[in-house]
Coordinates of C-alpha atoms in Angstrom, one line a residue:
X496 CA 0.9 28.6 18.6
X497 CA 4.5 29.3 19.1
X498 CA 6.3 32.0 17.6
X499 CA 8.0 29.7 15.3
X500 CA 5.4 28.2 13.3
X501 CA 3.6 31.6 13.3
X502 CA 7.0 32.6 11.1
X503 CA 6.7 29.2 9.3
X504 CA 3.2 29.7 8.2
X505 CA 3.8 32.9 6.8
X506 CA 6.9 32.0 5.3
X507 CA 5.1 29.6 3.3
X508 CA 2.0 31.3 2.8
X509 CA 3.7 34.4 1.0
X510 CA 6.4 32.0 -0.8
X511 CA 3.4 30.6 -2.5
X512 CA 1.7 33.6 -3.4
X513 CA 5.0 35.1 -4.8
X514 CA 5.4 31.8 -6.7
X515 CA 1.8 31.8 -8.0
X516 CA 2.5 35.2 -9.4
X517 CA 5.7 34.4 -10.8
X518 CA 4.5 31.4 -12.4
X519 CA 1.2 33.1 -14.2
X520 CA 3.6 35.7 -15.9
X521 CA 5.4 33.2 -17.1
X522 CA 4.2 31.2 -20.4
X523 CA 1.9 28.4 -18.9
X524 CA 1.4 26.5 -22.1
X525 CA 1.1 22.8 -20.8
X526 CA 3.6 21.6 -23.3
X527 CA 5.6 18.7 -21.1
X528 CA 3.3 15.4 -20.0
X529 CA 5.5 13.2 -20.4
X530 CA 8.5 14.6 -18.2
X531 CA 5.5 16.3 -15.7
X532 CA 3.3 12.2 -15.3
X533 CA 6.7 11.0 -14.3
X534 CA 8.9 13.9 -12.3
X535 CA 10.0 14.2 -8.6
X536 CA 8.5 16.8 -6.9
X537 CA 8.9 19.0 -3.5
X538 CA 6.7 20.8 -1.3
X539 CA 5.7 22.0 2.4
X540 CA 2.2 22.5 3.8
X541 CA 0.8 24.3 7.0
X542 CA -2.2 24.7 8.4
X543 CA -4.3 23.9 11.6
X544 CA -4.7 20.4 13.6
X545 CA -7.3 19.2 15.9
X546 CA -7.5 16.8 18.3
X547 CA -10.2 15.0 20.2
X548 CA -9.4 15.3 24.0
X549 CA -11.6 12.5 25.8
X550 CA -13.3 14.5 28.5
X551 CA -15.6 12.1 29.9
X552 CA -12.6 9.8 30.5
X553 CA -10.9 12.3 32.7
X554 CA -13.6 13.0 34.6
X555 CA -14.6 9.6 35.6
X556 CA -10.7 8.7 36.4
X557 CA -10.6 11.4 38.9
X558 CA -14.5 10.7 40.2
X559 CA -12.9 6.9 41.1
X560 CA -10.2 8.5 42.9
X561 CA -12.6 10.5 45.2
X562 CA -12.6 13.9 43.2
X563 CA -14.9 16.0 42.0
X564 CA -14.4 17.9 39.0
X565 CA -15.7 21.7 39.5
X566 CA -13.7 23.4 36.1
X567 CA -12.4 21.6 33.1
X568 CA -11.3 23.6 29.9
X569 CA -9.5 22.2 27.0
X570 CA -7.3 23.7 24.2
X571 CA -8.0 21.1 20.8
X572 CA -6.5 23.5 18.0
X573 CA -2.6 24.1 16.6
X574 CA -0.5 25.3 14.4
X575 CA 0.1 22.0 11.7
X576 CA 3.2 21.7 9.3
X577 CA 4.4 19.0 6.8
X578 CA 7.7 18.7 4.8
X579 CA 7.3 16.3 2.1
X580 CA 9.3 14.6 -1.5
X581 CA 7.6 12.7 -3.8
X582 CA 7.4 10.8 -7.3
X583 CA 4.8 11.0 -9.7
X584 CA 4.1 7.6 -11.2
X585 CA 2.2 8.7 -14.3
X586 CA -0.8 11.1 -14.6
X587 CA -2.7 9.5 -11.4
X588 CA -0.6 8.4 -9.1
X589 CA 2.2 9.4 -7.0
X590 CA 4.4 8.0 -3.6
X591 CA 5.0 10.9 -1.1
X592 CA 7.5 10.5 1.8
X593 CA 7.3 13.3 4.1
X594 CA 8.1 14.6 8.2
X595 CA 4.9 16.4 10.0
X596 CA 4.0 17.6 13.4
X597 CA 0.7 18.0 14.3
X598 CA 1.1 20.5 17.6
X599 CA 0.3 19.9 21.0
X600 CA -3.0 19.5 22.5
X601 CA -3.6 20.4 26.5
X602 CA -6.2 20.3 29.5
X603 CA -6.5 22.0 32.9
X604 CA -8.9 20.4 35.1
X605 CA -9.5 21.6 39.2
X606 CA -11.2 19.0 41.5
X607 CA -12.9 19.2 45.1
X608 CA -9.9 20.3 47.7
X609 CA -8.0 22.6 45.6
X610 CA -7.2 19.6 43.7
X611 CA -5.2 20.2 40.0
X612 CA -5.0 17.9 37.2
X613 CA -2.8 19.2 34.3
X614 CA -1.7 17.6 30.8
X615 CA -0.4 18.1 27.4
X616 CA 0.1 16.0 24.4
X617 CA 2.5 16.4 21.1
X618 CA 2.3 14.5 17.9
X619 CA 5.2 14.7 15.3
X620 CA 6.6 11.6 12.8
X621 CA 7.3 10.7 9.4
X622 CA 4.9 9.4 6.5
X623 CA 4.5 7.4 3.3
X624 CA 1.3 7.8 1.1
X625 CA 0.3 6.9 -2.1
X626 CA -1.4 9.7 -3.6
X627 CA -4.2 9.2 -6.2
X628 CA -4.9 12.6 -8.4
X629 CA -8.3 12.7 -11.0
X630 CA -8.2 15.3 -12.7
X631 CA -11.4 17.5 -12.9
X632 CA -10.1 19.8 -15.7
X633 CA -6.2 20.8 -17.0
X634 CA -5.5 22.8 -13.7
X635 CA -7.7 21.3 -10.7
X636 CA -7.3 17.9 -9.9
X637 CA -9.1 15.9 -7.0
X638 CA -6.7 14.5 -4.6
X639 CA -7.3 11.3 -2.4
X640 CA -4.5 9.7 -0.2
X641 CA -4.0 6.6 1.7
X642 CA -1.0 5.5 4.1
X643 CA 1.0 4.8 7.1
X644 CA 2.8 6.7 9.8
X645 CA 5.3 6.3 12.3
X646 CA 4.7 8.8 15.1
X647 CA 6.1 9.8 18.2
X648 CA 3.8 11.0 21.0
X649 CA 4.8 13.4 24.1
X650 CA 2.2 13.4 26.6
X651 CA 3.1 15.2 30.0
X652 CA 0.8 16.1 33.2
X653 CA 1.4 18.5 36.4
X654 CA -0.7 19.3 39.2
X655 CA -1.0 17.8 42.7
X656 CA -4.1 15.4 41.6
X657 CA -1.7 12.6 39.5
X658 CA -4.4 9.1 39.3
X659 CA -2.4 7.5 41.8
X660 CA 0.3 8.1 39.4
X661 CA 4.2 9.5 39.8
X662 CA 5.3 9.1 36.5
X663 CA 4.4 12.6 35.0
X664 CA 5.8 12.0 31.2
X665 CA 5.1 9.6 28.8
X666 CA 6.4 8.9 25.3
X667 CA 5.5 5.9 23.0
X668 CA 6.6 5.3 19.0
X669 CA 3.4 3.6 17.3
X670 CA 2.9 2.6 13.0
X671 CA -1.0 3.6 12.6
X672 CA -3.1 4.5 9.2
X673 CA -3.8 7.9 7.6
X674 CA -6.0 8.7 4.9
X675 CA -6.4 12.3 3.2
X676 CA -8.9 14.2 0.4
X677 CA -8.3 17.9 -1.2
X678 CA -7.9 19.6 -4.2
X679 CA -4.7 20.3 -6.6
X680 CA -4.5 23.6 -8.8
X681 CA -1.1 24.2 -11.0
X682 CA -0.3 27.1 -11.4
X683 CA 2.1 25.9 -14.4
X684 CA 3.7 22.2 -15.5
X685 CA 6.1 22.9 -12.3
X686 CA 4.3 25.0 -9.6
X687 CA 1.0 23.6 -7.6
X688 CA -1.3 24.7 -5.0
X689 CA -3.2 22.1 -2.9
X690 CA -5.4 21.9 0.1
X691 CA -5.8 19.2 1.9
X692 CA -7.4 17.7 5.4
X693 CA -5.7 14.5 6.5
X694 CA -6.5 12.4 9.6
X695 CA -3.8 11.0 11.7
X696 CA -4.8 7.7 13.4
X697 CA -2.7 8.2 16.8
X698 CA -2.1 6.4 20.4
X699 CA -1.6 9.4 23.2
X700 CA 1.0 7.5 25.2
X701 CA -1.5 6.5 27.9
X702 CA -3.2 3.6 26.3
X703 CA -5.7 5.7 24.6
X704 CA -6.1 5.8 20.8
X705 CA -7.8 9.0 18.7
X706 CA -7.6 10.9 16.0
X707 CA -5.9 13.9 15.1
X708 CA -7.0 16.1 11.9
X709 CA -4.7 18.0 9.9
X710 CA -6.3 21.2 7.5
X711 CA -3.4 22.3 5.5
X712 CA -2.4 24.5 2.2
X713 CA 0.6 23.4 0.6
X714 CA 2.6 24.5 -2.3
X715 CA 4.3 21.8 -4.7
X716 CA 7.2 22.3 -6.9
X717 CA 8.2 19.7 -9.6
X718 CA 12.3 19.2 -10.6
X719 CA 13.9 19.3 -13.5
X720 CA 11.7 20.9 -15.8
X721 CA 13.3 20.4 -19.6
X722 CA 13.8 23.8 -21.4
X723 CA 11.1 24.3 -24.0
X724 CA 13.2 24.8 -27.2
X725 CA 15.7 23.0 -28.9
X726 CA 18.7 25.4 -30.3
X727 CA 17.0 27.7 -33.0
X728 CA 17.1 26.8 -36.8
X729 CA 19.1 29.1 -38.8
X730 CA 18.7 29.3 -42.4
X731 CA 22.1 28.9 -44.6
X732 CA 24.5 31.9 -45.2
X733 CA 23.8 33.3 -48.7
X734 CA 26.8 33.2 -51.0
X735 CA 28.3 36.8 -52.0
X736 CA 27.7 38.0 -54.9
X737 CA 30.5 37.1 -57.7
X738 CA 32.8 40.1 -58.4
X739 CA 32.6 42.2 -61.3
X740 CA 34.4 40.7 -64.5
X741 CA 36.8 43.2 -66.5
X742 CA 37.4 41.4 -69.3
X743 CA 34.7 40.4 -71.7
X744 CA 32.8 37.3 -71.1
X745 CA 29.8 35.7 -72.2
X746 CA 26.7 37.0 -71.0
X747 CA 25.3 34.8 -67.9
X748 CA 21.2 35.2 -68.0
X749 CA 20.6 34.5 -64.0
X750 CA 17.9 32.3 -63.1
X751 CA 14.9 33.9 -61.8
X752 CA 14.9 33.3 -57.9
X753 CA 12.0 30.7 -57.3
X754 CA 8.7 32.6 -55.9
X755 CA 7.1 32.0 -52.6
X756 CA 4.9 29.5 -51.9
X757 CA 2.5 28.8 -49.2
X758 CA 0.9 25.5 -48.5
X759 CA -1.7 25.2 -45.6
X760 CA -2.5 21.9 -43.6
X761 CA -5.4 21.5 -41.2
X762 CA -5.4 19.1 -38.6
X763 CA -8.4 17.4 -36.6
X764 CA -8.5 18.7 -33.3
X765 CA -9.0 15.3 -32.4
X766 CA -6.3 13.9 -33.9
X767 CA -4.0 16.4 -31.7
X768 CA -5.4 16.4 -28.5
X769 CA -7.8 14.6 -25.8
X770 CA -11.2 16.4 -25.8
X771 CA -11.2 20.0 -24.1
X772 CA -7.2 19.7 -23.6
X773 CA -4.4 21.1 -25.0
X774 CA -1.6 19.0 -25.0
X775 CA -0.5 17.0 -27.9
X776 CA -1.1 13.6 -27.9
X777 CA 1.7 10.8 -28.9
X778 CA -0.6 10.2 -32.4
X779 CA -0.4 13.8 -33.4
X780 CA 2.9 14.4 -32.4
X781 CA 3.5 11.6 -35.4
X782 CA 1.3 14.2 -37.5
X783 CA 3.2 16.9 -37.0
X784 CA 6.5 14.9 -37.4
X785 CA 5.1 14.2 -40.8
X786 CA 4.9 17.6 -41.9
X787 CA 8.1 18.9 -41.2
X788 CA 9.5 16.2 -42.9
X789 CA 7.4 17.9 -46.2
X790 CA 9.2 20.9 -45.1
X791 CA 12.8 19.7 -46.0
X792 CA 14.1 21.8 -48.9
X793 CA 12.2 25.1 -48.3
X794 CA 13.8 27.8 -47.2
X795 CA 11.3 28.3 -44.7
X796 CA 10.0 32.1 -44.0
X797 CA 6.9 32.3 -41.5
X798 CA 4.9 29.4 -40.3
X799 CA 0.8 30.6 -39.1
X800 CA -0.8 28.4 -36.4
X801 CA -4.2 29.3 -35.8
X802 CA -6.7 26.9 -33.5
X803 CA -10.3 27.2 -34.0
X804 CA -13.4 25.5 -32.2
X805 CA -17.1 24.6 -32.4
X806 CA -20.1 26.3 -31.3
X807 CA -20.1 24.7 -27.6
X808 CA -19.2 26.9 -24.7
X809 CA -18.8 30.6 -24.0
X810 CA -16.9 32.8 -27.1
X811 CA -14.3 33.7 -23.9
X812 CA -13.9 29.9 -23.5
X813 CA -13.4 28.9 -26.8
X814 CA -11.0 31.8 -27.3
X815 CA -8.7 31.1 -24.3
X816 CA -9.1 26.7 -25.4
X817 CA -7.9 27.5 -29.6
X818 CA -4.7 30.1 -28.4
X819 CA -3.8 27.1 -26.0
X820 CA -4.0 24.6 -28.8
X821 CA -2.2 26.9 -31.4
X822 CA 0.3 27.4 -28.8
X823 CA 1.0 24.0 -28.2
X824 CA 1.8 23.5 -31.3
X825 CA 4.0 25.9 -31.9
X826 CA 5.7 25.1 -29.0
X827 CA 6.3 21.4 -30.4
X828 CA 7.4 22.8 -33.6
X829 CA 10.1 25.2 -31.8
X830 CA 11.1 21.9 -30.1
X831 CA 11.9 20.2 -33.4
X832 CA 14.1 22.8 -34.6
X833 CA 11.9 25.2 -36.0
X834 CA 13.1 28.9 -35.0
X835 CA 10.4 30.5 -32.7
X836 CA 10.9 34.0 -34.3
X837 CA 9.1 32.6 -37.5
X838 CA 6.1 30.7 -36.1
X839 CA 3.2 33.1 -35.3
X840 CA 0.0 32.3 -33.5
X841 CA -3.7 32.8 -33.2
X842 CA -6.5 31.6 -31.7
X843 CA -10.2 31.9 -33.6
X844 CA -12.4 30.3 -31.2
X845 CA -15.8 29.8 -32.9
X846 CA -15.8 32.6 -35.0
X847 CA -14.5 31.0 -38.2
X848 CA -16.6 27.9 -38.8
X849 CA -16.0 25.8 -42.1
X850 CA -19.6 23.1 -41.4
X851 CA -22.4 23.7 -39.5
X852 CA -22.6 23.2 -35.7
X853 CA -26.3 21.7 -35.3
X854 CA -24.3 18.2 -36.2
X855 CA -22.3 16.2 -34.3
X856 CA -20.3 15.8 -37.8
X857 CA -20.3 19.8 -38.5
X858 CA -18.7 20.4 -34.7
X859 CA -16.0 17.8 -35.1
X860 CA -15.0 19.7 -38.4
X861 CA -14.9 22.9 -36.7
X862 CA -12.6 21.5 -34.4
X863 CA -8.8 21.9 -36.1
X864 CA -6.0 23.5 -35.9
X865 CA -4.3 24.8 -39.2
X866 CA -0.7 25.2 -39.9
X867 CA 0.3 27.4 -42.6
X868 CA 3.7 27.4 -44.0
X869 CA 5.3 30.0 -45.9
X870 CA 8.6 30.0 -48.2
X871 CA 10.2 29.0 -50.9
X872 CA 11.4 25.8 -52.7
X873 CA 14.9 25.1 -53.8
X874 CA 15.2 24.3 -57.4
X875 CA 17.8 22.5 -58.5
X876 CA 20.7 23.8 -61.1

């Protein structure tokens, strides 16, 4: 491994644990599908290759040349690294273009007679993959990738024991298949962690076609991330109050102000979001619209948003899955205009439940979010 990628691998490897950390203090509310199932993205991986070096062949070339073979060793492993840009196409698929080398690969052979047989093979080129993603939960997704390189192979030999052959380097440019699995965690809408082994189909410029195994960590960062708030709502200046009157006038009797009122909606979490998730789906976005539309003409004070669950799962579970939810929709209310400073949160979990949970029926009540909104009506002079 040369000193180089040794400062390239721990480049990335403490860039990504900085970012991881940076990214969990952030808020990592999963508020964005739309603009996350369809962004470019950037990343870099590194890792360790390996190669297949075809022993048996070597040893019979030199045997037909008269040798014989008395110490062979072999060096299969390097340092691996891959640059990469991609799109996502929606919440499955993506098209990666990327540059990688793979390392070089050597032997050292010594034959009958002092004899020496020498050789070293690198592996570098660019890539295009289509990139499947399922994902296993809201964080981990399985990855599986399919594609097509165009490589350049270096392969060089020394020693005094050639094959009958003077021409001691050899290069060749060849398109061959690649295919890849691994795993995807996000660390937020715009920060991932993947790992990943790939296998390079690959021709070692001496007619003689292998395989060459990449095992890599990479780190994935999406552009363009859309802020999460639209500009604050600010309620209308008050008027000042009229100045005192010195000469005599009719007695005004002021209207009492109008009281408070307080009206409280609960929403199916169905009817929000996809089954264990927590990000609004296009249907209850339309809900919620709705709602602040019923708003207009209140002089809005505090708005509660408070997710509970049903009976399935751990309490710490259910806990963590009715903040998200409650979360999420405050964070699609602040989006609409509503001012952040006034919407409040909390999550319930299974601790509050309105039906009983032996019933399919009974669970799917239990499941809501409710949005309670507080202020007062303007009445008309």
């Amino acid at each position: 491994m040369t000193i180089a990628k040794t400062l390239g691998a721990l480049g990335v490897m403490t860039g990504a644990l900085l970012a991881a950390q940076a990214a969990q203090a952030q808020d990592n509310t999963f508020i964005n599908p739309d603009w996350a199932n369809s962004a470019w993205y950037i990343g870099a991986g590194v890792g360790q290759s390996r190669a297949t070096i075809d022993e048996p062949r070597l040893r019979a070339s030199l045997a037909a040349n008269g040798e014989t073979v008395t110490g062979f060793s072999k060096d299969q492993r390097d340092t691996g690294y891959k640059l990469f840009v991609g799109r996502q196409l929606n919440q499955y698929l993506a098209v990666e273009a990327g540059y990688f080398d793979l390392g070089k690969f050597d032997f050292k052979s010594t034959t009958s007679g002092n004899g020496a047989l020498n050789g070293e093979a690198g592996f570098r080129g660019v890539n295009l993959d289509l990139l499947g993603q399922l994902p296993l939960s809201q964080r981990l997704s399985l990855l599986g990738r399919v594609g097509m390189h165009y490589s350049k192979t270096n392969t060089e030999f020394g020693g005094n024991r050639l094959l009958g052959s003077a021409n001691t380097q050899a290069g060749e440019r060849k398109l061959n298949a690649k295919l890849g699995l691994g795993l995807e965690y996000k660390f937020s809408e715009a920060l991932a962690l993947r790992g990943e082994v790939e296998r390079y189909r690959l021709n070692d410029a001496v007619g003689n076609r292998g395989d060459v195994d990449l095992y890599s960590v990479s780190l994935v960062y999406k552009l363009g991330r859309p802020a999460s708030a639209t500009p604050a709502y600010q309620p209308p200046p008050q008027e000042a109050a009229p100045a005192p009157v010195v000469m005599p006038a009719p007695v005004i009797v002021a209207k009492p102000a109008p009281a408070p009122v307080s009206e409280k909606v609960s929403f199916a979490s169905e009817a929000l979001f996809d089954f264990d998730q927590s990000i609004i789906k296009p249907q209850g976005k339309l809900a919620l619209d709705k709602l602040l539309g019923q708003l207009q003409g209140m002089d809005l004070e505090v708005i509660v948003t408070v997710g509970h669950t049903d009976a399935v799962g751990s309490d710490a579970y259910n806990q963590g899955l009715s903040l998200r939810r409650a979360n999420a929709v405050k964070a699609y209310l602040v989006m609409q205009g509503v001012d952040g400073s006034r919407v409040y949160t909390e999550g319930k979990g299974k601790t509050q439940p309105v039906a009983d949970n032996s019933s399919s029926a009974g669970r799917a009540a239990n499941r809501r979010v409710t949005v309670e909104v507080v202020g007062t009506r303007k009445v008309a002079n």
